[in-house]
mmCIF file of C-alpha atoms and ligand atoms in Angstrom:
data_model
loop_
_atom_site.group_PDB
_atom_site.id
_atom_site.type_symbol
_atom_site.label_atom_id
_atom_site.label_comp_id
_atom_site.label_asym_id
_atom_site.label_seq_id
_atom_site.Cartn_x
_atom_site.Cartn_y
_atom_site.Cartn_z
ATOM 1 C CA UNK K 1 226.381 59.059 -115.937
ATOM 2 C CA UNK K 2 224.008 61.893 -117.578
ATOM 3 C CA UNK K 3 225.059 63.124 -120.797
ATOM 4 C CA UNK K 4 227.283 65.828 -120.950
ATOM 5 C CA UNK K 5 225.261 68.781 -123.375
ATOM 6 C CA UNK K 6 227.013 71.926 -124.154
ATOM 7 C CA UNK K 7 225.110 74.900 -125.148
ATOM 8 C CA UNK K 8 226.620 77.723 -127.551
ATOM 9 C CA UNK K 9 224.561 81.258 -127.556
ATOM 10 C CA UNK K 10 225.839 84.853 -126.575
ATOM 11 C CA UNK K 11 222.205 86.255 -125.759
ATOM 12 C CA UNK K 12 221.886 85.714 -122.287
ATOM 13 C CA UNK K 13 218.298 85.054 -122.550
ATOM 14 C CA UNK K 14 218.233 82.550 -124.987
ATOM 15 C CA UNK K 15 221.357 80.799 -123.319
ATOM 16 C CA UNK K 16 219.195 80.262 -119.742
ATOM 17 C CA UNK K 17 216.154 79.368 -121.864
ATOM 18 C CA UNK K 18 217.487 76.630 -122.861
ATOM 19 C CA UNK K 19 219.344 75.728 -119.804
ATOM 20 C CA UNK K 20 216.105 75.973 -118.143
ATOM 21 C CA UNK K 21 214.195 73.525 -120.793
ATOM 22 C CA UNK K 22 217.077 71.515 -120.925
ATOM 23 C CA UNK K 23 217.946 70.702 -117.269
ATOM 24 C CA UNK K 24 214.610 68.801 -115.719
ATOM 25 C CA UNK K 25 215.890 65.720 -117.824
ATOM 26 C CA UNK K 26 219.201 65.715 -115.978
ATOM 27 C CA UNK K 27 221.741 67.178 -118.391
ATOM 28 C CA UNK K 28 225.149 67.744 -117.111
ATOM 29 C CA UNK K 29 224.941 71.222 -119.031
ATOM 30 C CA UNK K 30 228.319 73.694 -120.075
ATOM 31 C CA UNK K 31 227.858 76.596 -121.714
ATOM 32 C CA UNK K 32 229.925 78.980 -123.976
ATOM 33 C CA UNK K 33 229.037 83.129 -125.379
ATOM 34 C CA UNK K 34 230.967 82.968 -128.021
ATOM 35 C CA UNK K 35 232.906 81.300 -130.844
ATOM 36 C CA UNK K 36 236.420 80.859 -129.140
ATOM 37 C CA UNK K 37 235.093 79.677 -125.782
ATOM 38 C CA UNK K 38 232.995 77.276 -127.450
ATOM 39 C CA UNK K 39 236.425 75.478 -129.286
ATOM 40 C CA UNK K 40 237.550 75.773 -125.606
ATOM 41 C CA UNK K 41 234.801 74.358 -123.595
ATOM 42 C CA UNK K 42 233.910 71.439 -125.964
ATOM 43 C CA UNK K 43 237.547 70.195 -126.222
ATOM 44 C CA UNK K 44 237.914 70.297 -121.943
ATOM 45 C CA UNK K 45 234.491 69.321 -121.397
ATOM 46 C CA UNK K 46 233.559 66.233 -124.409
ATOM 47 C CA UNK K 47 229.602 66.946 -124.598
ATOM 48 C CA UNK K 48 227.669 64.331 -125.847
ATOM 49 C CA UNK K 49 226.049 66.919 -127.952
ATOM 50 C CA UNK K 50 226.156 70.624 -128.877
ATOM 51 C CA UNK K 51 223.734 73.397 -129.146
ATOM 52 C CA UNK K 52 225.230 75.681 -131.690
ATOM 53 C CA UNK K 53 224.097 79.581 -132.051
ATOM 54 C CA UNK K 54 225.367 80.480 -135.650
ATOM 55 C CA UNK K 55 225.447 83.952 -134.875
ATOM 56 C CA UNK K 56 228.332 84.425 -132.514
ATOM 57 C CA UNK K 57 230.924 86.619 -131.538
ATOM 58 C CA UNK K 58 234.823 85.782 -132.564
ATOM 59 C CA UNK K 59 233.835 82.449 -134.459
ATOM 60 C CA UNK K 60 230.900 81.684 -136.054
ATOM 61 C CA UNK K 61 228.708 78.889 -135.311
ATOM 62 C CA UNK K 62 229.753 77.547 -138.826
ATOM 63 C CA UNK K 63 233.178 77.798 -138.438
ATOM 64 C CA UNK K 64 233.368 76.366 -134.791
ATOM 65 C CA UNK K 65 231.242 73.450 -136.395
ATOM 66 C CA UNK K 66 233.689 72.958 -139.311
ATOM 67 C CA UNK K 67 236.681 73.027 -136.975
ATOM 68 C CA UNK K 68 235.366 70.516 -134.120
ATOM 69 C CA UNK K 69 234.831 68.172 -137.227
ATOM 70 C CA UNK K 70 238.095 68.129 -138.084
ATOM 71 C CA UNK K 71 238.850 66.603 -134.439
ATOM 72 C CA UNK K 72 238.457 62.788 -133.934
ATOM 73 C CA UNK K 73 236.330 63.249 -130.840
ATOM 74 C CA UNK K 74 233.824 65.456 -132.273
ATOM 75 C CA UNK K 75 233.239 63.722 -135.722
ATOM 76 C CA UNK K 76 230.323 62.310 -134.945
ATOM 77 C CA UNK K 77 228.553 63.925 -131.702
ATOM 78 C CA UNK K 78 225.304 65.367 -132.729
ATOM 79 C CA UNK K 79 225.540 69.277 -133.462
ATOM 80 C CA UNK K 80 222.405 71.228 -133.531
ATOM 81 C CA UNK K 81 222.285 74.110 -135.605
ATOM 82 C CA UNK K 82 219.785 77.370 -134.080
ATOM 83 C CA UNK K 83 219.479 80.493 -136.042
ATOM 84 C CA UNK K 84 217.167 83.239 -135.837
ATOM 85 C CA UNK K 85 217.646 84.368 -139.270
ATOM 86 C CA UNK K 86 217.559 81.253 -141.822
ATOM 87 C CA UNK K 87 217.166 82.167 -145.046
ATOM 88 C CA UNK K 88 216.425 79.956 -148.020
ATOM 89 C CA UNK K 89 219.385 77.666 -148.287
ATOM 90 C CA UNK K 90 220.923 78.351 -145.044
ATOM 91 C CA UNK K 91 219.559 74.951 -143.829
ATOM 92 C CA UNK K 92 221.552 73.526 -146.636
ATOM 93 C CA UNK K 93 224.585 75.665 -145.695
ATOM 94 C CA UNK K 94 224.976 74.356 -141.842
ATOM 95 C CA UNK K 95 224.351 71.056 -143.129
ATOM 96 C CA UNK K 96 227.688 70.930 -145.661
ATOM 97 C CA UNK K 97 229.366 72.566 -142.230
ATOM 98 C CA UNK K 98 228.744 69.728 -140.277
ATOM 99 C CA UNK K 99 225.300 70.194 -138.410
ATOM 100 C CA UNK K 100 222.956 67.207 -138.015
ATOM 101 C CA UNK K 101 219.695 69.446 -137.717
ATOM 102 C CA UNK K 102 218.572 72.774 -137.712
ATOM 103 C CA UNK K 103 216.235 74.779 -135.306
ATOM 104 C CA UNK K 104 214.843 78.184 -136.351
ATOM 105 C CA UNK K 105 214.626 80.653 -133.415
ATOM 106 C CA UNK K 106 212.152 81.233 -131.450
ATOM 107 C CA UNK K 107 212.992 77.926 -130.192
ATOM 108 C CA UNK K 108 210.060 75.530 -130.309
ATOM 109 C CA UNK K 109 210.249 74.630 -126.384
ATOM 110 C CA UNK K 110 208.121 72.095 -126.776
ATOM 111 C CA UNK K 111 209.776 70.185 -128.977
ATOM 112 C CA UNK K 112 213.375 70.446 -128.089
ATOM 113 C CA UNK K 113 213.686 67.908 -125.507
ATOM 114 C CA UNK K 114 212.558 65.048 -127.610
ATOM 115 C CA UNK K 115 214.795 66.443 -130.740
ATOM 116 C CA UNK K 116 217.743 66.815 -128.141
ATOM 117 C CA UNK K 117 216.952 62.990 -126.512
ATOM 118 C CA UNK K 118 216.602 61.386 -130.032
ATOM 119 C CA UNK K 119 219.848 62.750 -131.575
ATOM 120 C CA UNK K 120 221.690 61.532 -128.132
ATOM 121 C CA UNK K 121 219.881 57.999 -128.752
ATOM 122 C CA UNK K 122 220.801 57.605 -132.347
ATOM 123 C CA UNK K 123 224.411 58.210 -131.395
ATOM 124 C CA UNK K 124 224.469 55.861 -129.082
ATOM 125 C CA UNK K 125 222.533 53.502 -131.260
ATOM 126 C CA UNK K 126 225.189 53.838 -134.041
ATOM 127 C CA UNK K 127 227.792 53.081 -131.407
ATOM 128 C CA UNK K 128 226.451 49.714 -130.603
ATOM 129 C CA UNK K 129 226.911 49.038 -134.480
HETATM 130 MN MN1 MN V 1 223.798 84.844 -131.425
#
């Protein structure tokens, strides 16, 4: 079974940018534009891990965070924070809401798969346990 990755982000360009990184290693990938569908999608769908705009319309990425925490099934997935405008202490701030890393816009293509395959390996790692 692939893993299940569900990707947050209302600009449309950024959303099939990383679809289009993201789906060569043979993601099962959902996607949601905004803070209410993303509640929605995650609780039908169960991703394995979560791409999380902060800036979104209805619900913020922080509060969407801080609200799938609160559920059993999404205590301990991997969340990936991606902002375009950190400022000092923002890293801090998705942290204490529940994010496992943050990823400053313009996102670092290069990097992202191994970031997105090690987070979905230490989860299942610390399932084993
Ligand atoms: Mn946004």
């Amino acid at each position: 079974m692939t893993e299940r990755i569900l990707i947050v982000e209302d600009n449309p360009l950024n959303l099939k940018l990383l679809k289009v990184i993201l789906r060569p290693y043979g993601y099962t990938i959902f996607q949601a534009t905004d803070g209410e569908e993303a509640l929605k999608v995650a609780v039908k769908e169960k991703p394995a891990l979560i791409m999380m705009d902060m800036q979104l319309p209805k619900l913020s990425g922080i509060e969407v965070t801080k609200r799938l925490r609160q559920m059993p099934t999404f205590k301990h997935i991997p969340i990936i924070a991606v902002t375009a405008y950190a400022m000092k202490g923002d890293g801090e701030k998705f942290i204490a809401a529940g994010c496992d890393a943050y990823l400053p816009k313009p996102i670092n293509t290069t990097e992202l798969p191994g970031v997105v395959a090690g987070m979905l390996l230490n989860t299942k790692a610390r399932e084993r346990i």
